[in-house]
């Protein structure tokens, strides 16, 4: 079904990141059903900055799958007074983004941006967006977020960040990057494995698993001060950290009392208490948005499946019943569904399941696809995939229509997770 | 189509594993161990000399030369074919209290990374328990899981996966 959709819609676009040190190339496959036609005129003022913003904004909007970019065809208004609406109406564009950008004396970048409704001939947005020197991509992402929110009614996620692990030979790097994979920052680099990065709800800290002590231990690290601390380092394995929505608790998986079981603790490692008592493997806890329940993976029924239990403790309920195994559940931001990895017939699928109906749907065609997580607006899902023999990052829209591949420059990208709105 | 090919390869490999393993691990080394066990008891004088000459752990013909236990997919129980190996190490550890061993559990790349970390720990702990039951002291033993993070073979097919579903007995030097 998905396959047919992709083949029919089968638009393949290659975006070549033309920035000086582009770390990624991006492929978009498929397209949304109802795309909004928009025109983005490169901003006036500082032409170089204008083109840089244009590249980011158009890239963001294209990747969402919700927009069709209508070429300005030589017209380049920068102020509302310069816009001759009939020029744009004949091209079928519905929204027009224009503006100017300049670098201030203190090198701060200031973009003045307007979005106009071409049909109604009114201004939809008029706003100044500014950022520090070198933060031109942040300006672009912010403008793309404003456009996205105005035209779709949903909050944009272009300004959010993602975290993932890059494996190159025996070297492991924990990376934080913009939602489009650019602006990579290395949080930790070592020749021992790193797994399972998890964002604190305010985006200030990452919890993750590092093998630097010889076995799996849970660390929490500030992204601002870079201070880090081993918060769970008991015998055996310490892993799968997950933050509670209020940021006051971490769920972790420990083997200190036997098999892999779920525990709660403070993010500084204090007040540890066990909350699962199965004797089987219980792992990959994920808090519901209201903080009252946990999804997790367990093999208590013989194969790995997704279960749900109250955070306060108590009986767990099995949620996945499809043939094969299911792993890595994560709640949608609205708490109505969850996304997970489904292994069936030797292929991994990214699937979603509705809590109320129990209905399961594969969003991908299957292959080597693991570790999905929702964007904070619930419209996109980030996951680890494989293409051309390498581990890559990929996204799929929550309706399964638009898929995108992000290729890091080298090595295998794994264990991605989408960060919160900042 | 691809799925079919993979399944066929998988079946063949499983068959290959099933037929080869006993030869590698049990059949051949079983004889020397039995011989060693009966030989050591009566001839105490000569054994002392032999012992300084070769630690059976370093004897490539000993069953103790085998340091890995292998598993089917998503299974953590030591398979019958590998039980004599684990039992021989248990016996060695019970007689050599100064030796310490770390059990290192590994998995193939199928399943989630976290699930595989848990599975690898279960594999390592399973071998550890068997060593303890066989006479090794808890203080000699430690277990760790690398999950799917440290694959020995990096291919994406059963011939690699079967090598990665493994617990290694790693003796401290």
XYZ file of C-alpha atoms in Angstrom:
595
model
C 0.000 0.000 0.000
C 2.669 2.422 1.099
C 4.836 1.164 -1.686
C 2.195 1.976 -4.275
C 1.731 5.410 -2.803
C 5.416 6.089 -2.958
C 5.709 4.793 -6.488
C 2.723 6.769 -7.721
C 3.765 9.957 -6.034
C 7.379 8.985 -6.601
C 8.894 12.419 -6.831
C 12.563 12.291 -6.123
C 14.260 15.495 -5.299
C 17.871 15.940 -4.504
C 18.843 18.873 -2.435
C 22.495 19.605 -2.489
C 23.495 21.445 0.600
C 25.615 24.167 -0.824
C 26.844 25.655 2.402
C 30.612 25.730 2.680
C 30.930 22.763 5.029
C 27.757 20.860 4.426
C 27.789 17.680 6.468
C 24.698 16.209 4.945
C 22.903 15.521 1.762
C 19.177 15.055 1.822
C 16.774 13.061 -0.350
C 13.033 13.566 -0.240
C 10.733 10.827 -1.443
C 7.008 11.257 -1.934
C 4.818 14.282 -1.451
C 1.836 15.335 0.608
C -1.606 15.183 -0.950
C -2.604 18.800 -0.499
C 0.460 20.954 -0.874
C 0.184 24.655 -0.239
C 1.749 26.673 -3.080
C 4.096 29.298 -1.659
C 6.703 31.645 -3.120
C 9.765 32.653 -1.179
C 11.619 35.655 -2.589
C 15.293 35.776 -1.599
C 15.567 38.577 0.956
C 17.044 41.919 0.014
C 19.672 43.859 1.897
C 22.747 41.681 2.421
C 22.457 39.451 -0.629
C 24.680 36.683 0.715
C 22.717 36.420 3.949
C 19.487 36.611 1.955
C 20.436 33.619 -0.181
C 21.567 31.648 2.875
C 18.203 32.232 4.576
C 16.387 31.341 1.379
C 18.139 28.002 1.160
C 17.233 27.085 4.734
C 13.600 28.220 4.474
C 12.916 26.499 1.160
C 14.688 23.329 2.340
C 12.623 23.210 5.538
C 9.315 23.780 3.770
C 10.072 21.197 1.074
C 11.061 18.560 3.604
C 7.785 18.925 5.445
C 6.024 17.704 2.302
C 3.216 20.194 2.912
C 4.328 22.930 0.520
C 4.956 23.379 -3.185
C 7.467 26.096 -3.960
C 6.381 28.409 -6.771
C 9.314 30.081 -8.487
C 9.317 33.898 -8.178
C 10.364 34.026 -11.864
C 12.535 37.088 -11.599
C 10.179 39.138 -9.469
C 11.914 40.298 -6.320
C 9.867 42.572 -4.084
C 11.297 43.093 -0.623
C 8.657 45.436 0.850
C 4.872 45.030 0.894
C 4.482 48.193 -1.222
C 6.556 46.585 -4.005
C 4.238 43.605 -4.341
C 2.014 43.573 -7.411
C -0.506 40.882 -6.399
C -1.741 39.919 -9.904
C 1.843 38.821 -10.756
C 1.588 36.195 -8.013
C -2.035 35.279 -8.487
C -1.399 34.167 -12.073
C 1.289 31.828 -10.880
C -1.136 30.140 -8.503
C 0.861 30.876 -5.403
C -1.216 31.413 -2.265
C 1.367 32.855 0.099
C 4.345 35.055 -0.591
C 7.287 35.539 1.755
C 9.483 38.631 1.330
C 11.893 40.591 3.458
C 15.307 42.065 4.044
C 18.274 40.994 6.086
C 21.341 42.784 7.328
C 24.241 42.323 9.704
C 24.309 44.977 12.444
C 27.384 46.798 13.699
C 27.681 44.206 16.478
C 27.487 41.532 13.717
C 24.045 40.477 14.902
C 21.842 39.295 12.034
C 18.448 40.961 11.743
C 15.866 39.805 9.196
C 12.614 41.697 8.674
C 10.152 39.343 7.155
C 6.576 39.481 5.871
C 4.228 36.858 4.608
C 1.377 37.979 2.402
C -1.858 36.230 1.498
C -1.842 36.515 -2.301
C -5.536 35.704 -2.669
C -6.864 38.062 0.007
C -4.038 40.559 -0.510
C -3.388 40.975 3.197
C -0.325 40.656 5.389
C -0.318 37.415 7.398
C 2.938 37.943 9.280
C 5.218 40.905 9.790
C 8.067 40.138 12.104
C 11.751 40.780 12.798
C 13.889 37.730 13.503
C 17.390 38.155 14.834
C 20.266 35.941 15.874
C 23.937 36.166 16.753
C 26.804 36.212 14.282
C 27.038 32.945 12.340
C 23.502 31.905 13.298
C 22.074 32.473 9.839
C 20.558 28.982 9.715
C 18.746 29.658 12.998
C 17.179 32.737 11.404
C 16.057 30.649 8.435
C 14.590 27.905 10.633
C 12.698 30.480 12.699
C 11.180 32.045 9.577
C 10.256 28.602 8.226
C 8.578 27.853 11.580
C 6.528 31.061 11.346
C 5.431 30.260 7.793
C 4.637 26.658 8.682
C 2.591 27.579 11.733
C 0.624 30.283 9.938
C -0.242 28.120 6.940
C -0.832 24.737 8.616
C -2.037 25.717 12.089
C 0.599 23.487 13.676
C 3.724 24.593 15.442
C 6.841 24.266 13.290
C 9.741 22.067 14.391
C 12.467 23.456 12.133
C 14.158 25.276 15.029
C 14.284 22.164 17.198
C 17.306 19.925 17.500
C 17.984 16.240 17.183
C 20.533 13.987 18.870
C 22.060 10.815 17.484
C 25.115 8.601 17.696
C 27.592 8.418 14.851
C 29.704 5.273 14.644
C 32.802 5.325 12.535
C 34.850 2.164 12.887
C 35.399 1.890 16.619
C 34.831 5.591 17.291
C 31.488 6.719 18.662
C 30.287 10.333 18.702
C 27.229 11.718 20.400
C 25.958 14.454 18.081
C 23.442 17.232 18.530
C 22.296 18.888 15.294
C 19.573 21.081 13.841
C 16.395 19.280 12.791
C 17.678 19.234 9.202
C 20.917 17.533 10.299
C 23.069 20.641 9.813
C 25.061 22.455 12.469
C 26.397 19.242 14.013
C 27.955 19.578 17.423
C 29.917 16.777 19.037
C 28.781 16.321 22.632
C 31.002 13.316 23.355
C 33.522 11.348 21.306
C 35.160 8.120 22.462
C 36.221 4.657 21.318
C 33.610 2.918 23.431
C 29.947 2.594 22.443
C 27.357 5.303 23.133
C 23.649 4.482 23.053
C 20.166 5.788 23.700
C 20.443 9.580 23.933
C 17.393 11.096 25.626
C 16.487 14.802 25.834
C 15.458 16.449 29.067
C 12.047 18.100 28.503
C 13.620 21.583 28.538
C 16.334 20.579 26.060
C 19.132 21.512 28.447
C 20.478 18.017 29.170
C 21.007 14.698 27.458
C 20.899 11.388 29.280
C 22.632 8.549 27.439
C 24.405 5.237 27.822
C 28.191 5.118 27.624
C 30.500 2.107 27.852
C 33.510 4.141 28.952
C 33.607 2.382 32.339
C 33.782 -1.013 30.595
C 30.063 -1.676 30.743
C 26.837 0.189 30.032
C 26.333 3.092 32.466
C 23.832 5.968 32.342
C 25.215 9.498 32.157
C 23.495 12.881 32.283
C 25.238 15.793 30.584
C 24.439 19.496 30.404
C 24.485 20.823 26.852
C 25.394 24.276 28.179
C 28.167 23.631 30.719
C 29.098 20.188 29.272
C 29.320 18.906 32.844
C 28.482 15.227 33.019
C 27.831 12.665 35.684
C 27.392 8.888 35.795
C 23.971 8.623 37.430
C 23.570 4.831 37.206
C 26.700 2.676 37.223
C 25.780 -0.555 39.000
C 27.064 -4.013 38.151
C 25.788 -5.400 34.867
C 24.003 -3.038 32.492
C 22.578 0.409 33.202
C 20.641 1.758 30.261
C 17.582 3.115 28.430
C 17.223 6.475 30.231
C 13.908 8.306 29.712
C 12.880 11.632 31.259
C 9.545 12.227 32.908
C 7.637 15.153 31.292
C 8.310 17.366 34.332
C 12.046 16.611 34.138
C 12.153 15.493 37.774
C 12.561 11.785 37.193
C 14.512 9.427 34.980
C 13.281 5.961 34.168
C 16.277 3.662 33.665
C 16.847 -0.034 33.125
C 19.188 -1.814 35.521
C 20.302 -5.422 35.912
C 21.659 -4.968 39.413
C 18.932 -7.181 40.898
C 18.885 -9.787 38.118
C 17.220 -9.350 34.744
C 16.730 -5.991 32.992
C 14.045 -4.158 34.985
C 12.714 -0.600 35.041
C 13.614 1.766 37.882
C 12.832 5.382 38.628
C 15.400 7.807 39.966
C 16.160 11.490 40.184
C 18.210 12.811 37.255
C 21.135 13.195 39.680
C 21.013 9.467 40.492
C 19.237 9.738 43.837
C 16.176 7.934 45.195
C 16.315 4.816 43.059
C 13.314 2.520 43.219
C 12.336 -0.447 41.142
C 8.926 -0.350 39.465
C 8.853 -3.438 37.222
C 8.999 -6.954 38.690
C 8.727 -9.366 35.793
C 11.931 -11.389 35.839
C 11.840 -11.031 32.031
C 13.516 -8.305 29.971
C 11.721 -5.001 30.577
C 13.400 -2.130 28.744
C 13.000 1.056 26.664
C 10.612 2.867 29.029
C 8.905 5.986 27.656
C 6.681 8.305 29.704
C 3.216 9.278 28.520
C 2.884 13.064 27.970
C 0.785 13.308 31.173
C 3.489 11.466 33.112
C 1.182 8.786 34.510
C 2.142 5.730 32.480
C 5.094 4.127 30.749
C 5.347 2.279 27.500
C 8.122 -0.299 27.426
C 9.450 -3.344 25.589
C 9.226 -6.704 27.322
C 9.714 -10.331 26.344
C 7.624 -11.593 29.253
C 5.189 -13.169 26.796
C 7.911 -15.021 24.890
C 8.768 -12.429 22.228
C 9.588 -8.734 22.491
C 6.344 -6.719 22.519
C 5.171 -3.305 23.647
C 3.502 -3.046 27.063
C 2.091 -0.236 29.160
C 2.160 0.137 32.929
C 1.278 2.858 35.447
C 4.285 4.881 36.617
C 3.012 4.341 40.157
C 3.538 0.613 39.591
C 1.049 -2.145 38.982
C -0.046 -4.536 36.288
C 1.246 -4.125 32.742
C -0.929 -4.475 29.698
C 0.319 -5.880 26.401
C -0.396 -3.552 23.450
C 1.185 -5.132 20.361
C 0.026 -8.465 18.992
C 1.179 -8.502 15.360
C 3.352 -11.367 14.142
C 7.028 -10.889 14.890
C 8.502 -8.622 17.552
C 7.968 -4.989 18.494
C 10.475 -2.641 20.085
C 11.264 0.959 21.045
C 7.804 2.447 21.725
C 7.392 6.218 22.006
C 4.275 8.239 22.673
C 2.988 10.786 20.193
C 3.033 14.290 21.713
C -0.792 14.274 22.000
C -0.647 10.920 23.807
C -3.166 9.326 21.431
C -0.830 6.932 19.671
C 2.646 5.482 19.832
C 5.303 4.765 17.271
C 7.538 1.696 17.450
C 9.787 -0.635 15.499
C 8.096 -3.746 14.200
C 10.262 -6.694 13.121
C 8.386 -9.036 10.854
C 9.602 -11.478 8.213
C 13.182 -10.284 8.656
C 12.310 -6.627 7.953
C 11.989 -3.697 10.310
C 9.059 -1.338 9.868
C 8.319 1.957 11.550
C 4.734 1.545 12.712
C 2.196 3.549 14.660
C -0.628 2.269 16.780
C -3.661 4.124 18.050
C -4.271 3.606 21.771
C -8.027 3.724 21.503
C -8.621 1.506 18.485
C -5.520 -0.665 18.804
C -5.158 -0.216 15.033
C -1.579 -0.605 13.801
C -0.215 0.930 10.606
C 3.198 0.563 8.983
C 4.517 3.975 7.920
C 7.500 2.661 5.999
C 8.064 0.028 3.366
C 10.260 -1.989 5.676
C 13.965 -2.593 5.681
C 16.515 -1.622 8.244
C 14.519 0.915 10.211
C 14.833 1.416 13.933
C 14.326 3.700 16.910
C 11.544 6.098 15.861
C 10.714 9.290 17.749
C 8.116 11.979 17.090
C 8.912 15.586 16.328
C 7.433 17.708 19.131
C 4.521 18.744 16.857
C 3.686 15.102 16.122
C 3.834 15.605 12.348
C 7.135 13.918 11.571
C 8.912 10.846 12.884
C 12.688 10.570 12.973
C 14.285 7.131 12.794
C 17.492 5.271 11.973
C 17.585 3.714 8.551
C 20.093 2.310 6.131
C 20.914 3.219 2.566
C 23.886 2.494 0.346
C 25.328 0.292 3.062
C 25.382 3.006 5.704
C 23.381 3.895 8.747
C 21.502 7.121 7.992
C 18.859 9.316 9.590
C 15.425 9.384 8.044
C 12.078 10.990 8.657
C 8.591 10.040 7.625
C 5.504 12.211 7.955
C 3.050 10.855 10.505
C 0.673 9.968 7.661
C 3.431 7.965 5.945
C 3.333 10.080 2.775
C 6.628 11.907 2.769
C 9.912 10.278 3.543
C 13.311 11.863 3.699
C 16.828 10.506 4.026
C 19.668 12.455 5.621
C 23.168 11.273 4.834
C 25.864 12.234 7.270
C 29.278 12.728 5.724
C 30.755 9.464 6.966
C 30.115 6.671 9.412
C 26.847 5.180 10.564
C 24.173 7.365 12.129
C 22.200 5.477 14.795
C 19.933 5.967 17.775
C 18.398 9.295 16.708
C 15.967 11.142 18.935
C 14.068 14.348 18.269
C 14.477 17.084 20.870
C 11.793 19.305 22.415
C 10.617 22.788 21.426
C 12.988 25.280 23.009
C 12.249 -12.100 -3.687
C 14.985 -10.731 -1.483
C 13.195 -12.087 1.530
C 13.105 -15.493 -0.093
C 16.808 -15.463 -0.818
C 17.547 -14.429 2.733
C 15.348 -17.181 4.106
C 17.091 -19.787 1.991
C 20.497 -18.540 3.031
C 19.338 -18.519 6.616
C 18.089 -22.094 6.467
C 21.309 -23.270 4.875
C 23.392 -21.511 7.462
C 21.345 -22.855 10.309
C 21.789 -26.306 8.885
C 25.494 -25.677 8.552
C 25.735 -24.460 12.126
C 23.810 -27.413 13.423
C 26.032 -29.891 11.667
C 29.351 -28.161 12.272
C 29.103 -27.059 15.834
C 29.301 -30.457 17.532
C 32.485 -31.158 15.599
C 34.064 -27.901 16.608
C 33.094 -27.732 20.225
C 32.163 -31.083 21.677
C 33.238 -34.105 19.673
C 36.890 -33.328 19.145
C 37.873 -31.843 22.493
C 35.802 -34.275 24.591
C 38.464 -36.959 24.457
C 41.442 -34.897 25.713
C 39.410 -33.601 28.657
C 38.355 -37.051 29.738
C 41.952 -38.179 29.396
C 43.200 -35.220 31.412
C 40.678 -35.839 34.151
C 41.660 -39.471 34.598
C 45.362 -38.834 34.116
C 45.767 -36.063 36.701
C 44.460 -37.986 39.700
C 46.797 -40.999 39.879
C 50.103 -39.552 38.625
C 50.574 -36.691 41.088
C 54.357 -36.491 40.735
C 54.370 -36.027 36.973
C 51.364 -33.698 37.018
C 53.255 -31.063 38.989
C 55.849 -30.928 36.250
C 53.220 -30.901 33.526
C 51.307 -28.140 35.278
C 54.210 -25.726 35.302
C 54.804 -26.622 31.684
C 51.277 -25.954 30.369
C 48.327 -24.239 31.959
C 45.451 -26.138 30.334
C 43.964 -22.751 29.593
C 46.847 -22.155 27.195
C 46.728 -25.602 25.657
C 45.288 -25.167 22.183
C 44.160 -28.796 22.134
C 42.181 -28.455 25.376
C 38.455 -27.856 25.373
C 39.360 -24.763 27.408
C 40.780 -23.227 24.230
C 37.143 -22.606 23.282
C 36.156 -19.267 24.747
C 32.841 -18.560 23.051
C 29.310 -19.824 23.424
C 26.865 -19.350 20.535
C 23.096 -18.897 20.421
C 20.142 -18.965 18.064
C 18.323 -15.663 17.442
C 16.716 -14.100 20.529
C 17.790 -17.016 22.748
C 19.896 -16.663 25.897
C 20.053 -20.277 27.151
C 23.365 -22.079 26.681
C 22.793 -24.661 23.953
C 23.492 -28.361 24.577
C 26.408 -28.283 22.155
C 28.173 -25.658 24.283
C 27.440 -27.081 27.724
C 30.595 -29.261 27.893
C 32.678 -26.161 27.136
C 31.076 -24.143 29.925
C 31.352 -27.094 32.319
C 35.041 -27.510 31.528
C 35.639 -23.817 32.309
C 33.648 -24.171 35.540
C 35.869 -27.048 36.561
C 39.009 -25.134 35.641
C 37.895 -22.091 37.637
C 37.007 -24.218 40.672
C 40.564 -25.643 40.610
C 42.246 -22.320 39.881
C 40.824 -19.878 42.399
C 43.233 -17.155 41.338
C 41.822 -16.993 37.817
C 39.042 -14.534 37.043
C 36.871 -14.494 33.984
C 34.535 -11.904 32.516
C 31.527 -13.082 30.576
C 30.841 -10.748 27.659
C 27.414 -11.097 26.059
C 26.841 -10.031 22.462
C 23.929 -10.028 20.040
C 23.307 -9.748 16.361
C 21.946 -6.423 15.126
C 18.329 -7.516 14.870
C 16.102 -6.163 17.616
C 16.496 -2.754 19.191
C 19.876 -1.716 20.582
C 18.436 -1.589 24.093
C 16.680 -4.937 23.824
C 19.919 -6.440 22.582
C 21.827 -4.924 25.477
C 19.390 -6.672 27.816
C 19.588 -9.915 25.839
C 23.398 -9.838 25.856
C 23.353 -9.348 29.613
C 21.015 -12.308 29.979
C 23.346 -14.419 27.832
C 26.400 -13.463 29.878
C 24.554 -13.957 33.169
C 23.342 -17.362 31.995
C 26.911 -18.526 31.394
C 27.944 -16.981 34.709
C 25.266 -18.914 36.559
C 26.310 -22.154 34.888
C 29.944 -21.546 35.842
C 28.904 -20.925 39.430
C 26.818 -24.081 39.538
C 29.828 -25.920 38.146
C 32.033 -24.864 41.030
C 33.427 -21.426 40.157
C 33.237 -18.818 42.934
C 31.171 -15.671 42.420
C 34.247 -13.574 43.146
C 35.969 -15.054 40.073
C 33.160 -14.009 37.774
C 31.897 -10.823 36.238
C 29.458 -10.241 33.406
C 28.948 -7.451 30.911
C 26.794 -6.969 27.844
C 27.871 -5.222 24.682
C 24.492 -5.830 23.042
C 24.900 -5.235 19.316
C 27.449 -2.459 19.856
C 30.656 -4.455 19.334
C 29.977 -6.822 16.451
C 32.750 -9.276 15.625
C 31.413 -9.646 12.078
C 29.890 -6.581 10.446
C 27.886 -8.108 7.603
C 24.117 -7.883 7.516
C 23.356 -11.551 7.009
C 23.193 -14.736 8.999
C 26.848 -15.657 8.468
C 27.781 -12.514 10.408
C 24.864 -12.610 12.809
C 25.631 -16.170 13.928
C 29.134 -15.090 14.970
C 27.766 -12.105 16.872
C 25.219 -14.030 18.958
C 27.828 -15.011 21.461
C 29.106 -14.946 25.002
C 32.884 -14.709 25.285
C 34.770 -16.021 28.280
C 37.435 -13.399 28.700
C 40.045 -14.430 31.294
C 41.886 -11.695 33.149
C 45.572 -11.816 32.279
